[in-house]
Each structure stands twice: as C-alpha cells, then as structure tokens.
Amino acid sequence: MTTTPGLAAPTSAPADVPEAPPPRKGLRRDGLAGALMTGPAVLLLVLFVAVPFFAAIGFSFYNVRLGDPRDPAFMGLTQYARIFTDPDVSSRFLSALLHNLVFAAVVVPVQTALALGLALLVQKSIPGIGIFRSVFFLPVVFPIALVALIWRLILARGDDGLLNSLLGFFSGGNLGAQDWLGSELTALASVIVLSIWQGVGFQMVILLAALQQVPADLYEAARLDRANAWQRFVHVTLPGINTTLVFVALYTMILSLRVFDQIYVLARSGGGLNEDATRTVMYEAVTSAFDENNIGRASAISVVFFVIVVVLSLIQRRATRERED
C-alpha cells in the first residue's frame, strides 16, 4: 500500500486505557500526618474555647454564685431578660454597650486611616526604613501593664502629668491641669487614644503587606496617563487593597467590642480611671462575675457578646467575599 507524499498513514484509534487508581496509601499517610499536626491546636481550642463557652451557656440559665453552699437555682431566660429589662442591670449593660459602640465608632475609622497612612509612609525603600517600621510596631508587643504605666504618667492629674505640663507650658499657664482619666468627658477619649497608639502598628503591618502586593505596572500605567499622586491612590492603591482594608476595619471592630484590658488595668492599678464613664461589655461581665459574685449574669453577658461577635464575623466573611468576587 502506497501513501501520498505529505500525508500520514491512517492509524487505528488507541484503545481506552483505564486510569490508575490514586495511591490510597499515600493519601492515608498524608491524612494521618495532617491529623497529628492539627490535633494539639484542636485540643487546645476544645479545652479553652468550646468547653468554657458551652459551660457559660449552661451557667446563664442558673443562679450561680461562687462559694455559695446552696445548689444553683434554675432561672431559664431570666438572666437574659434582666440584662435588657431590669433597670438596675440593664442600665449598666446598655451603658457599657453604648461605650463599646462609641469606642468602635471612633477607633475603627481613625485607627484604620492612621494605619494606612503609616503603611504608605514605611512602604518606601529608603535607608533605615526598617527602624521606623520597628518603632511603629513596637507598642503592639508592649504588655498592657507597661502601656498603662506609660499613659498614667502622660495623663496623670495635676501638674505632674506630662500632658498637663506641656499644655501649661505652651499656653503660658492659661490652661489649668486636667484630670484626663477621672473626668467623665475625657476618660473614654483617653482610653481611645491609648488603644489607637497601642494597636495601630498591627494594622499597619497587615496593610503594608497588602500594599506590597499591588502590581507596580498599574502605577506605571497611571503615570503614563498623567495621573497625580491622589488619583493613583484613589484608582490604584485603594482598589488593590480593598479586601484587606475591609478585613482590617471589621477586625478592629471586633477588637473594639471586646476591649477590656486597658480599662481594667487603668481602673484597678491606681490610675484614677472613671469606671462608670468607660465601662464596656467585657468589663461588665468580669465585674459581675468576680466583684458581684454573679456567675449566671456574667455568663449571660458573655453569650450575648458571643452572638454579637458571630454576627460581625458573618458580615466580615460576606463583605470580603463580595470584594474578592
């Protein structure tokens, strides 16, 4: 049989060859290795998160008091009802929730904007920029006791306080000494400033990582189109870090709702903090449990707080997913 030049001879279609089954032994080995590596973390989550949470749900249905020889009395949803309806309890809880909302309404936009500004500042590749990044991030690793001590010296009442001394010096003595932590008007604002100072470095690092992922070609194309610095920021930088910016804002919101350490240390270490003007939901839960010996009410407050955190987490997931899509 002859073939035409330039044309290949017809060949028979190859028979279907069944694919080899995946190596099950290797998959089992990988699954066992994964279980061994995640096992300690899962165990710690169960012991220190899941078990206490379900215990708190159970305690919230009872009148539980530490050291009480009587058996806990079942109260059903009474603890939850008292949180919102009993004037003696609801006034403090709603006031604490209001402080949380005010705290979040100020901290979230201010801290996020300041973190973005610092991230843009330290993004530049200049000699010694690593030192500036470390300095801005340093307050994040400070223990809360040290942070409270620093701000107690800054905001101390009388002329001994650093802030009062500076104001008196620059005003020529016309501005008298202020009780920044004790005044009802400035106590919460002082905690807000402290919190922003301590936490802005963490958000700065996250946003800095996002800024470094924005393609440089987009900035070059914007320069070729004669876009100025503000236009490049609005049309290139912000869209490039949009998802991270949403995450940072919502993560800061969650941290704002669970603010506790700063208030507790300043109030209980002789800092002179006005507790009534700075009481938050977590502070109310802790004081209800250990100062008023009411574990049931504290557990109910904690469960309500958990619901708030879950709702915000779901909002965060949905917003982040929509931004990515």
PDB file of C-alpha atoms in Angstrom:
ATOM      1  CA  MET A   1       0.000   0.000   0.000  1.00  0.00           C
ATOM      2  CA  THR A   2       1.402   3.337  -1.034  1.00  0.00           C
ATOM      3  CA  THR A   3       0.821   6.614   0.677  1.00  0.00           C
ATOM      4  CA  THR A   4       0.547  10.037  -0.787  1.00  0.00           C
ATOM      5  CA  PRO A   5       3.575  12.151  -0.007  1.00  0.00           C
ATOM      6  CA  GLY A   6       2.923  14.625   2.794  1.00  0.00           C
ATOM      7  CA  LEU A   7       0.051  12.592   4.203  1.00  0.00           C
ATOM      8  CA  ALA A   8       0.439  10.349   7.225  1.00  0.00           C
ATOM      9  CA  ALA A   9      -0.816   6.811   7.060  1.00  0.00           C
ATOM     10  CA  PRO A  10      -4.043   6.240   8.957  1.00  0.00           C
ATOM     11  CA  THR A  11      -3.588   4.590  12.282  1.00  0.00           C
ATOM     12  CA  SER A  12      -6.047   2.732  14.384  1.00  0.00           C
ATOM     13  CA  ALA A  13      -7.567   4.582  17.360  1.00  0.00           C
ATOM     14  CA  PRO A  14      -5.828   3.685  20.578  1.00  0.00           C
ATOM     15  CA  ALA A  15      -7.813   1.606  22.957  1.00  0.00           C
ATOM     16  CA  ASP A  16      -9.152   3.309  26.072  1.00  0.00           C
ATOM     17  CA  VAL A  17      -6.665   2.776  28.850  1.00  0.00           C
ATOM     18  CA  PRO A  18      -8.169   2.911  32.349  1.00  0.00           C
ATOM     19  CA  GLU A  19      -6.589   5.463  34.649  1.00  0.00           C
ATOM     20  CA  ALA A  20      -4.565   4.132  37.508  1.00  0.00           C
ATOM     21  CA  PRO A  21      -6.269   4.490  40.879  1.00  0.00           C
ATOM     22  CA  PRO A  22      -4.765   7.100  43.184  1.00  0.00           C
ATOM     23  CA  PRO A  23      -2.257   5.847  45.705  1.00  0.00           C
ATOM     24  CA  ARG A  24      -4.517   5.349  48.685  1.00  0.00           C
ATOM     25  CA  LYS A  25      -1.643   4.512  50.966  1.00  0.00           C
ATOM     26  CA  GLY A  26      -0.070   7.907  50.372  1.00  0.00           C
ATOM     27  CA  LEU A  27      -3.367   9.665  50.973  1.00  0.00           C
ATOM     28  CA  ARG A  28      -3.853   7.847  54.234  1.00  0.00           C
ATOM     29  CA  ARG A  29      -0.338   8.757  55.294  1.00  0.00           C
ATOM     30  CA  ASP A  30      -0.923  12.439  54.464  1.00  0.00           C
ATOM     31  CA  GLY A  31      -4.245  12.403  56.312  1.00  0.00           C
ATOM     32  CA  LEU A  32      -2.624  10.881  59.380  1.00  0.00           C
ATOM     33  CA  ALA A  33       0.173  13.454  59.299  1.00  0.00           C
ATOM     34  CA  GLY A  34      -2.357  16.287  58.987  1.00  0.00           C
ATOM     35  CA  ALA A  35      -4.394  14.947  61.898  1.00  0.00           C
ATOM     36  CA  LEU A  36      -1.272  14.684  64.071  1.00  0.00           C
ATOM     37  CA  MET A  37      -0.236  18.257  63.283  1.00  0.00           C
ATOM     38  CA  THR A  38      -3.674  19.799  63.819  1.00  0.00           C
ATOM     39  CA  GLY A  39      -4.504  17.638  66.826  1.00  0.00           C
ATOM     40  CA  PRO A  40      -2.803  19.804  69.513  1.00  0.00           C
ATOM     41  CA  ALA A  41      -4.392  23.007  68.183  1.00  0.00           C
ATOM     42  CA  VAL A  42      -7.843  21.415  68.006  1.00  0.00           C
ATOM     43  CA  LEU A  43      -7.430  20.008  71.515  1.00  0.00           C
ATOM     44  CA  LEU A  44      -6.498  23.419  72.917  1.00  0.00           C
ATOM     45  CA  LEU A  45      -9.459  25.050  71.128  1.00  0.00           C
ATOM     46  CA  VAL A  46     -11.824  22.467  72.571  1.00  0.00           C
ATOM     47  CA  LEU A  47     -10.442  22.736  76.114  1.00  0.00           C
ATOM     48  CA  PHE A  48     -10.079  26.521  76.340  1.00  0.00           C
ATOM     49  CA  VAL A  49     -12.753  27.802  73.927  1.00  0.00           C
ATOM     50  CA  ALA A  50     -15.504  25.267  73.255  1.00  0.00           C
ATOM     51  CA  VAL A  51     -15.806  23.813  76.765  1.00  0.00           C
ATOM     52  CA  PRO A  52     -15.858  27.220  78.565  1.00  0.00           C
ATOM     53  CA  PHE A  53     -18.354  28.578  76.042  1.00  0.00           C
ATOM     54  CA  PHE A  54     -20.832  25.730  76.459  1.00  0.00           C
ATOM     55  CA  ALA A  55     -20.311  25.929  80.214  1.00  0.00           C
ATOM     56  CA  ALA A  56     -21.174  29.637  80.057  1.00  0.00           C
ATOM     57  CA  ILE A  57     -24.380  28.834  78.180  1.00  0.00           C
ATOM     58  CA  GLY A  58     -25.305  26.366  80.909  1.00  0.00           C
ATOM     59  CA  PHE A  59     -24.440  28.768  83.742  1.00  0.00           C
ATOM     60  CA  SER A  60     -26.522  31.539  82.150  1.00  0.00           C
ATOM     61  CA  PHE A  61     -29.696  29.532  82.888  1.00  0.00           C
ATOM     62  CA  TYR A  62     -28.894  29.253  86.611  1.00  0.00           C
ATOM     63  CA  ASN A  63     -28.313  31.497  89.564  1.00  0.00           C
ATOM     64  CA  VAL A  64     -24.697  30.501  90.161  1.00  0.00           C
ATOM     65  CA  ARG A  65     -22.568  32.182  92.819  1.00  0.00           C
ATOM     66  CA  LEU A  66     -19.018  31.345  93.816  1.00  0.00           C
ATOM     67  CA  GLY A  67     -18.674  29.834  97.273  1.00  0.00           C
ATOM     68  CA  ASP A  68     -22.438  29.520  97.763  1.00  0.00           C
ATOM     69  CA  PRO A  69     -23.211  26.242  99.605  1.00  0.00           C
ATOM     70  CA  ARG A  70     -26.700  26.158  98.078  1.00  0.00           C
ATOM     71  CA  ASP A  71     -27.325  24.356  94.812  1.00  0.00           C
ATOM     72  CA  PRO A  72     -27.669  26.568  91.715  1.00  0.00           C
ATOM     73  CA  ALA A  73     -31.299  27.532  91.095  1.00  0.00           C
ATOM     74  CA  PHE A  74     -32.642  27.188  87.565  1.00  0.00           C
ATOM     75  CA  MET A  75     -33.788  30.560  86.183  1.00  0.00           C
ATOM     76  CA  GLY A  76     -34.315  29.853  82.483  1.00  0.00           C
ATOM     77  CA  LEU A  77     -34.036  33.001  80.403  1.00  0.00           C
ATOM     78  CA  THR A  78     -34.391  35.319  83.381  1.00  0.00           C
ATOM     79  CA  GLN A  79     -30.742  36.387  83.265  1.00  0.00           C
ATOM     80  CA  TYR A  80     -31.110  37.409  79.625  1.00  0.00           C
ATOM     81  CA  ALA A  81     -34.366  39.221  80.323  1.00  0.00           C
ATOM     82  CA  ARG A  82     -32.826  41.142  83.234  1.00  0.00           C
ATOM     83  CA  ILE A  83     -29.949  42.297  81.048  1.00  0.00           C
ATOM     84  CA  PHE A  84     -32.389  44.202  78.831  1.00  0.00           C
ATOM     85  CA  THR A  85     -35.362  44.949  81.110  1.00  0.00           C
ATOM     86  CA  ASP A  86     -34.282  45.200  84.763  1.00  0.00           C
ATOM     87  CA  PRO A  87     -33.394  48.875  85.386  1.00  0.00           C
ATOM     88  CA  ASP A  88     -30.650  48.005  87.877  1.00  0.00           C
ATOM     89  CA  VAL A  89     -28.935  45.658  85.422  1.00  0.00           C
ATOM     90  CA  SER A  90     -29.957  46.924  82.005  1.00  0.00           C
ATOM     91  CA  SER A  91     -28.833  50.489  82.693  1.00  0.00           C
ATOM     92  CA  ARG A  92     -25.281  49.324  83.314  1.00  0.00           C
ATOM     93  CA  PHE A  93     -25.288  46.842  80.434  1.00  0.00           C
ATOM     94  CA  LEU A  94     -26.765  49.278  77.917  1.00  0.00           C
ATOM     95  CA  SER A  95     -24.362  51.974  79.098  1.00  0.00           C
ATOM     96  CA  ALA A  96     -21.468  49.547  78.614  1.00  0.00           C
ATOM     97  CA  LEU A  97     -22.755  48.626  75.160  1.00  0.00           C
ATOM     98  CA  LEU A  98     -23.040  52.319  74.276  1.00  0.00           C
ATOM     99  CA  HIS A  99     -19.438  52.859  75.351  1.00  0.00           C
ATOM    100  CA  ASN A 100     -18.413  49.953  73.117  1.00  0.00           C
ATOM    101  CA  LEU A 101     -20.258  51.475  70.164  1.00  0.00           C
ATOM    102  CA  VAL A 102     -18.738  54.917  70.738  1.00  0.00           C
ATOM    103  CA  PHE A 103     -15.330  53.330  71.162  1.00  0.00           C
ATOM    104  CA  ALA A 104     -15.712  51.398  67.893  1.00  0.00           C
ATOM    105  CA  ALA A 105     -17.175  54.361  66.007  1.00  0.00           C
ATOM    106  CA  VAL A 106     -14.026  56.389  66.753  1.00  0.00           C
ATOM    107  CA  VAL A 107     -11.312  53.737  66.822  1.00  0.00           C
ATOM    108  CA  VAL A 108     -12.257  51.862  63.630  1.00  0.00           C
ATOM    109  CA  PRO A 109     -12.043  54.764  61.130  1.00  0.00           C
ATOM    110  CA  VAL A 110      -9.255  56.656  62.901  1.00  0.00           C
ATOM    111  CA  GLN A 111      -7.030  53.657  63.544  1.00  0.00           C
ATOM    112  CA  THR A 112      -7.604  52.216  60.060  1.00  0.00           C
ATOM    113  CA  ALA A 113      -6.826  55.541  58.367  1.00  0.00           C
ATOM    114  CA  LEU A 114      -3.763  56.093  60.541  1.00  0.00           C
ATOM    115  CA  ALA A 115      -2.539  52.548  59.882  1.00  0.00           C
ATOM    116  CA  LEU A 116      -2.946  53.078  56.130  1.00  0.00           C
ATOM    117  CA  GLY A 117      -1.046  56.353  56.321  1.00  0.00           C
ATOM    118  CA  LEU A 118       1.814  54.739  58.238  1.00  0.00           C
ATOM    119  CA  ALA A 119       1.870  51.793  55.825  1.00  0.00           C
ATOM    120  CA  LEU A 120       2.186  54.190  52.883  1.00  0.00           C
ATOM    121  CA  LEU A 121       4.933  56.045  54.733  1.00  0.00           C
ATOM    122  CA  VAL A 122       7.051  52.999  55.600  1.00  0.00           C
ATOM    123  CA  GLN A 123       6.481  51.362  52.201  1.00  0.00           C
ATOM    124  CA  LYS A 124       9.238  53.447  50.673  1.00  0.00           C
ATOM    125  CA  SER A 125      12.604  51.778  50.180  1.00  0.00           C
ATOM    126  CA  ILE A 126      14.966  54.223  51.864  1.00  0.00           C
ATOM    127  CA  PRO A 127      17.918  53.616  54.187  1.00  0.00           C
ATOM    128  CA  GLY A 128      16.849  52.914  57.751  1.00  0.00           C
ATOM    129  CA  ILE A 129      13.183  52.300  56.923  1.00  0.00           C
ATOM    130  CA  GLY A 130      13.286  49.048  58.900  1.00  0.00           C
ATOM    131  CA  ILE A 131      13.970  51.043  62.067  1.00  0.00           C
ATOM    132  CA  PHE A 132      10.870  53.159  61.513  1.00  0.00           C
ATOM    133  CA  ARG A 133       8.763  50.050  60.897  1.00  0.00           C
ATOM    134  CA  SER A 134      10.020  48.537  64.152  1.00  0.00           C
ATOM    135  CA  VAL A 135       9.334  51.724  66.104  1.00  0.00           C
ATOM    136  CA  PHE A 136       5.758  51.959  64.830  1.00  0.00           C
ATOM    137  CA  PHE A 137       5.136  48.273  65.573  1.00  0.00           C
ATOM    138  CA  LEU A 138       6.811  48.305  68.998  1.00  0.00           C
ATOM    139  CA  PRO A 139       3.719  49.316  71.059  1.00  0.00           C
ATOM    140  CA  VAL A 140       1.922  46.177  69.823  1.00  0.00           C
ATOM    141  CA  VAL A 141       4.347  43.912  71.695  1.00  0.00           C
ATOM    142  CA  PHE A 142       4.313  46.003  74.876  1.00  0.00           C
ATOM    143  CA  PRO A 143       2.493  44.288  77.766  1.00  0.00           C
ATOM    144  CA  ILE A 144      -0.661  46.077  78.818  1.00  0.00           C
ATOM    145  CA  ALA A 145       0.796  46.792  82.264  1.00  0.00           C
ATOM    146  CA  LEU A 146       3.638  48.759  80.683  1.00  0.00           C
ATOM    147  CA  VAL A 147       1.240  50.594  78.365  1.00  0.00           C
ATOM    148  CA  ALA A 148      -0.935  51.549  81.340  1.00  0.00           C
ATOM    149  CA  LEU A 149       2.105  52.794  83.255  1.00  0.00           C
ATOM    150  CA  ILE A 150       3.246  54.953  80.334  1.00  0.00           C
ATOM    151  CA  TRP A 151      -0.165  56.524  79.844  1.00  0.00           C
ATOM    152  CA  ARG A 152      -0.702  57.006  83.560  1.00  0.00           C
ATOM    153  CA  LEU A 153       2.414  59.193  83.540  1.00  0.00           C
ATOM    154  CA  ILE A 154       1.230  61.063  80.453  1.00  0.00           C
ATOM    155  CA  LEU A 155      -2.359  61.602  81.622  1.00  0.00           C
ATOM    156  CA  ALA A 156      -1.732  61.993  85.359  1.00  0.00           C
ATOM    157  CA  ARG A 157      -3.858  64.603  87.076  1.00  0.00           C
ATOM    158  CA  GLY A 158      -2.227  67.754  88.342  1.00  0.00           C
ATOM    159  CA  ASP A 159       0.902  69.465  87.085  1.00  0.00           C
ATOM    160  CA  ASP A 160       2.924  66.260  87.344  1.00  0.00           C
ATOM    161  CA  GLY A 161       1.260  64.771  84.270  1.00  0.00           C
ATOM    162  CA  LEU A 162       3.250  65.069  81.066  1.00  0.00           C
ATOM    163  CA  LEU A 163       0.283  66.241  79.005  1.00  0.00           C
ATOM    164  CA  ASN A 164      -0.738  68.839  81.604  1.00  0.00           C
ATOM    165  CA  SER A 165       2.847  70.100  81.773  1.00  0.00           C
ATOM    166  CA  LEU A 166       3.038  70.506  78.003  1.00  0.00           C
ATOM    167  CA  LEU A 167      -0.321  72.266  77.804  1.00  0.00           C
ATOM    168  CA  GLY A 168       0.644  74.577  80.645  1.00  0.00           C
ATOM    169  CA  PHE A 169       3.987  75.362  79.008  1.00  0.00           C
ATOM    170  CA  PHE A 170       2.606  76.140  75.540  1.00  0.00           C
ATOM    171  CA  SER A 171      -0.372  78.079  76.899  1.00  0.00           C
ATOM    172  CA  GLY A 172       1.703  80.166  79.259  1.00  0.00           C
ATOM    173  CA  GLY A 173      -0.140  78.744  82.250  1.00  0.00           C
ATOM    174  CA  ASN A 174      -3.579  79.740  80.983  1.00  0.00           C
ATOM    175  CA  LEU A 175      -4.763  76.129  80.759  1.00  0.00           C
ATOM    176  CA  GLY A 176      -5.160  74.529  84.150  1.00  0.00           C
ATOM    177  CA  ALA A 177      -4.356  70.931  84.937  1.00  0.00           C
ATOM    178  CA  GLN A 178      -6.980  68.449  83.804  1.00  0.00           C
ATOM    179  CA  ASP A 179      -7.994  65.092  85.261  1.00  0.00           C
ATOM    180  CA  TRP A 180      -7.966  63.256  81.933  1.00  0.00           C
ATOM    181  CA  LEU A 181      -8.681  59.788  83.297  1.00  0.00           C
ATOM    182  CA  GLY A 182     -11.091  60.825  86.031  1.00  0.00           C
ATOM    183  CA  SER A 183     -13.277  63.268  84.140  1.00  0.00           C
ATOM    184  CA  GLU A 184     -16.472  61.887  82.657  1.00  0.00           C
ATOM    185  CA  LEU A 185     -15.885  63.916  79.489  1.00  0.00           C
ATOM    186  CA  THR A 186     -12.318  62.785  78.783  1.00  0.00           C
ATOM    187  CA  ALA A 187     -11.982  59.327  80.387  1.00  0.00           C
ATOM    188  CA  LEU A 188     -13.275  57.352  77.407  1.00  0.00           C
ATOM    189  CA  ALA A 189     -11.382  59.582  74.977  1.00  0.00           C
ATOM    190  CA  SER A 190      -8.171  58.865  76.902  1.00  0.00           C
ATOM    191  CA  VAL A 191      -8.723  55.105  76.593  1.00  0.00           C
ATOM    192  CA  ILE A 192      -9.435  55.550  72.878  1.00  0.00           C
ATOM    193  CA  VAL A 193      -6.139  57.380  72.328  1.00  0.00           C
ATOM    194  CA  LEU A 194      -4.271  54.736  74.322  1.00  0.00           C
ATOM    195  CA  SER A 195      -5.843  51.925  72.299  1.00  0.00           C
ATOM    196  CA  ILE A 196      -5.096  53.557  68.956  1.00  0.00           C
ATOM    197  CA  TRP A 197      -1.484  54.135  69.962  1.00  0.00           C
ATOM    198  CA  GLN A 198      -1.037  50.533  71.027  1.00  0.00           C
ATOM    199  CA  GLY A 199      -2.880  48.787  68.176  1.00  0.00           C
ATOM    200  CA  VAL A 200      -2.184  50.843  65.061  1.00  0.00           C
ATOM    201  CA  GLY A 201       1.123  49.065  64.408  1.00  0.00           C
ATOM    202  CA  PHE A 202      -0.568  45.708  63.896  1.00  0.00           C
ATOM    203  CA  GLN A 203      -2.965  47.061  61.274  1.00  0.00           C
ATOM    204  CA  MET A 204      -0.038  48.887  59.669  1.00  0.00           C
ATOM    205  CA  VAL A 205       1.829  45.606  59.108  1.00  0.00           C
ATOM    206  CA  ILE A 206      -1.223  43.962  57.512  1.00  0.00           C
ATOM    207  CA  LEU A 207      -1.828  46.901  55.183  1.00  0.00           C
ATOM    208  CA  LEU A 208       1.868  47.129  54.355  1.00  0.00           C
ATOM    209  CA  ALA A 209       1.800  43.525  53.175  1.00  0.00           C
ATOM    210  CA  ALA A 210      -1.245  44.312  51.018  1.00  0.00           C
ATOM    211  CA  LEU A 211       0.406  47.390  49.516  1.00  0.00           C
ATOM    212  CA  GLN A 212       3.424  45.366  48.506  1.00  0.00           C
ATOM    213  CA  GLN A 213       1.159  43.008  46.536  1.00  0.00           C
ATOM    214  CA  VAL A 214      -0.254  45.764  44.289  1.00  0.00           C
ATOM    215  CA  PRO A 215       1.385  45.354  40.846  1.00  0.00           C
ATOM    216  CA  ALA A 216       3.874  48.092  40.019  1.00  0.00           C
ATOM    217  CA  ASP A 217       2.676  48.018  36.385  1.00  0.00           C
ATOM    218  CA  LEU A 218      -0.586  49.623  37.443  1.00  0.00           C
ATOM    219  CA  TYR A 219       1.235  52.600  38.952  1.00  0.00           C
ATOM    220  CA  GLU A 220       3.397  52.900  35.842  1.00  0.00           C
ATOM    221  CA  ALA A 221       0.330  52.872  33.607  1.00  0.00           C
ATOM    222  CA  ALA A 222      -1.300  55.533  35.792  1.00  0.00           C
ATOM    223  CA  ARG A 223       1.812  57.752  35.497  1.00  0.00           C
ATOM    224  CA  LEU A 224       1.752  57.364  31.727  1.00  0.00           C
ATOM    225  CA  ASP A 225      -1.867  58.558  31.820  1.00  0.00           C
ATOM    226  CA  ARG A 226      -0.610  61.607  33.779  1.00  0.00           C
ATOM    227  CA  ALA A 227      -2.437  60.671  36.988  1.00  0.00           C
ATOM    228  CA  ASN A 228      -1.249  62.605  40.011  1.00  0.00           C
ATOM    229  CA  ALA A 229      -0.446  61.057  43.408  1.00  0.00           C
ATOM    230  CA  TRP A 230      -4.004  61.426  44.720  1.00  0.00           C
ATOM    231  CA  GLN A 231      -5.522  59.878  41.608  1.00  0.00           C
ATOM    232  CA  ARG A 232      -3.094  56.951  41.806  1.00  0.00           C
ATOM    233  CA  PHE A 233      -4.064  56.441  45.433  1.00  0.00           C
ATOM    234  CA  VAL A 234      -7.800  56.507  44.705  1.00  0.00           C
ATOM    235  CA  HIS A 235      -7.837  54.496  41.484  1.00  0.00           C
ATOM    236  CA  VAL A 236      -4.905  52.103  42.012  1.00  0.00           C
ATOM    237  CA  THR A 237      -3.976  51.767  45.684  1.00  0.00           C
ATOM    238  CA  LEU A 238      -7.431  51.603  47.249  1.00  0.00           C
ATOM    239  CA  PRO A 239      -8.877  49.075  44.763  1.00  0.00           C
ATOM    240  CA  GLY A 240      -5.744  46.966  45.123  1.00  0.00           C
ATOM    241  CA  ILE A 241      -6.029  46.681  48.916  1.00  0.00           C
ATOM    242  CA  ASN A 242      -9.817  46.871  49.181  1.00  0.00           C
ATOM    243  CA  THR A 243     -10.273  43.363  50.553  1.00  0.00           C
ATOM    244  CA  THR A 244      -7.529  43.801  53.143  1.00  0.00           C
ATOM    245  CA  LEU A 245      -8.907  47.195  54.132  1.00  0.00           C
ATOM    246  CA  VAL A 246     -12.344  45.694  54.775  1.00  0.00           C
ATOM    247  CA  PHE A 247     -10.779  42.906  56.820  1.00  0.00           C
ATOM    248  CA  VAL A 248      -8.750  45.355  58.921  1.00  0.00           C
ATOM    249  CA  ALA A 249     -11.767  47.566  59.595  1.00  0.00           C
ATOM    250  CA  LEU A 250     -14.016  44.684  60.646  1.00  0.00           C
ATOM    251  CA  TYR A 251     -11.267  43.024  62.681  1.00  0.00           C
ATOM    252  CA  THR A 252     -10.741  46.317  64.505  1.00  0.00           C
ATOM    253  CA  MET A 253     -14.492  46.480  65.104  1.00  0.00           C
ATOM    254  CA  ILE A 254     -14.420  43.072  66.793  1.00  0.00           C
ATOM    255  CA  LEU A 255     -11.453  44.095  68.962  1.00  0.00           C
ATOM    256  CA  SER A 256     -13.285  47.297  69.883  1.00  0.00           C
ATOM    257  CA  LEU A 257     -16.256  45.329  71.141  1.00  0.00           C
ATOM    258  CA  ARG A 258     -14.082  43.154  73.367  1.00  0.00           C
ATOM    259  CA  VAL A 259     -11.965  45.969  74.800  1.00  0.00           C
ATOM    260  CA  PHE A 260     -11.201  45.149  78.428  1.00  0.00           C
ATOM    261  CA  ASP A 261      -7.502  45.066  79.339  1.00  0.00           C
ATOM    262  CA  GLN A 262      -6.842  48.787  79.075  1.00  0.00           C
ATOM    263  CA  ILE A 263      -9.826  49.727  81.191  1.00  0.00           C
ATOM    264  CA  TYR A 264      -9.246  47.075  83.841  1.00  0.00           C
ATOM    265  CA  VAL A 265      -5.573  47.886  84.341  1.00  0.00           C
ATOM    266  CA  LEU A 266      -6.101  51.651  84.471  1.00  0.00           C
ATOM    267  CA  ALA A 267      -9.061  51.302  86.841  1.00  0.00           C
ATOM    268  CA  ARG A 268      -7.527  48.743  89.198  1.00  0.00           C
ATOM    269  CA  SER A 269      -3.899  49.900  89.288  1.00  0.00           C
ATOM    270  CA  GLY A 270      -4.483  53.288  90.874  1.00  0.00           C
ATOM    271  CA  GLY A 271      -4.676  55.142  87.591  1.00  0.00           C
ATOM    272  CA  GLY A 272      -7.783  57.021  88.681  1.00  0.00           C
ATOM    273  CA  LEU A 273      -9.873  55.948  85.699  1.00  0.00           C
ATOM    274  CA  ASN A 274     -13.579  56.765  85.847  1.00  0.00           C
ATOM    275  CA  GLU A 275     -15.152  53.294  85.667  1.00  0.00           C
ATOM    276  CA  ASP A 276     -18.699  54.479  85.046  1.00  0.00           C
ATOM    277  CA  ALA A 277     -17.624  56.554  82.036  1.00  0.00           C
ATOM    278  CA  THR A 278     -15.514  53.773  80.477  1.00  0.00           C
ATOM    279  CA  ARG A 279     -17.378  50.586  81.412  1.00  0.00           C
ATOM    280  CA  THR A 280     -17.594  48.151  78.478  1.00  0.00           C
ATOM    281  CA  VAL A 281     -19.444  44.878  77.927  1.00  0.00           C
ATOM    282  CA  MET A 282     -16.475  42.658  78.782  1.00  0.00           C
ATOM    283  CA  TYR A 283     -15.635  44.780  81.815  1.00  0.00           C
ATOM    284  CA  GLU A 284     -19.241  44.462  82.970  1.00  0.00           C
ATOM    285  CA  ALA A 285     -19.086  40.673  82.557  1.00  0.00           C
ATOM    286  CA  VAL A 286     -15.862  40.348  84.563  1.00  0.00           C
ATOM    287  CA  THR A 287     -17.005  42.634  87.369  1.00  0.00           C
ATOM    288  CA  SER A 288     -20.358  40.827  87.547  1.00  0.00           C
ATOM    289  CA  ALA A 289     -18.562  37.510  87.944  1.00  0.00           C
ATOM    290  CA  PHE A 290     -15.808  38.390  90.402  1.00  0.00           C
ATOM    291  CA  ASP A 291     -16.908  41.601  92.126  1.00  0.00           C
ATOM    292  CA  GLU A 292     -20.625  40.833  92.463  1.00  0.00           C
ATOM    293  CA  ASN A 293     -20.154  37.040  92.555  1.00  0.00           C
ATOM    294  CA  ASN A 294     -22.888  36.551  89.938  1.00  0.00           C
ATOM    295  CA  ILE A 295     -21.625  33.899  87.535  1.00  0.00           C
ATOM    296  CA  GLY A 296     -25.022  33.438  85.887  1.00  0.00           C
ATOM    297  CA  ARG A 297     -25.354  37.072  84.846  1.00  0.00           C
ATOM    298  CA  ALA A 298     -21.733  37.220  83.686  1.00  0.00           C
ATOM    299  CA  SER A 299     -22.288  34.108  81.583  1.00  0.00           C
ATOM    300  CA  ALA A 300     -25.408  35.601  80.005  1.00  0.00           C
ATOM    301  CA  ILE A 301     -23.498  38.784  79.136  1.00  0.00           C
ATOM    302  CA  SER A 302     -20.710  36.685  77.613  1.00  0.00           C
ATOM    303  CA  VAL A 303     -23.173  34.710  75.486  1.00  0.00           C
ATOM    304  CA  VAL A 304     -24.768  37.927  74.212  1.00  0.00           C
ATOM    305  CA  PHE A 305     -21.308  39.222  73.381  1.00  0.00           C
ATOM    306  CA  PHE A 306     -20.542  35.994  71.523  1.00  0.00           C
ATOM    307  CA  VAL A 307     -23.654  36.457  69.385  1.00  0.00           C
ATOM    308  CA  ILE A 308     -22.528  39.984  68.505  1.00  0.00           C
ATOM    309  CA  VAL A 309     -19.072  38.714  67.511  1.00  0.00           C
ATOM    310  CA  VAL A 310     -20.581  35.932  65.372  1.00  0.00           C
ATOM    311  CA  VAL A 311     -22.813  38.417  63.538  1.00  0.00           C
ATOM    312  CA  LEU A 312     -19.846  40.673  62.817  1.00  0.00           C
ATOM    313  CA  SER A 313     -17.780  37.700  61.660  1.00  0.00           C
ATOM    314  CA  LEU A 314     -20.504  36.701  59.204  1.00  0.00           C
ATOM    315  CA  ILE A 315     -20.640  40.268  57.925  1.00  0.00           C
ATOM    316  CA  GLN A 316     -16.875  40.194  57.530  1.00  0.00           C
ATOM    317  CA  ARG A 317     -16.947  36.955  55.510  1.00  0.00           C
ATOM    318  CA  ARG A 318     -19.725  38.191  53.249  1.00  0.00           C
ATOM    319  CA  ALA A 319     -18.126  41.590  52.664  1.00  0.00           C
ATOM    320  CA  THR A 320     -14.724  40.067  51.981  1.00  0.00           C
ATOM    321  CA  ARG A 321     -16.164  37.503  49.584  1.00  0.00           C
ATOM    322  CA  GLU A 322     -18.105  40.154  47.675  1.00  0.00           C
ATOM    323  CA  ARG A 323     -14.966  42.290  47.370  1.00  0.00           C
ATOM    324  CA  GLU A 324     -12.992  39.328  46.053  1.00  0.00           C
ATOM    325  CA  ASP A 325     -15.724  38.450  43.521  1.00  0.00           C
TER     326      ASP A 325
END
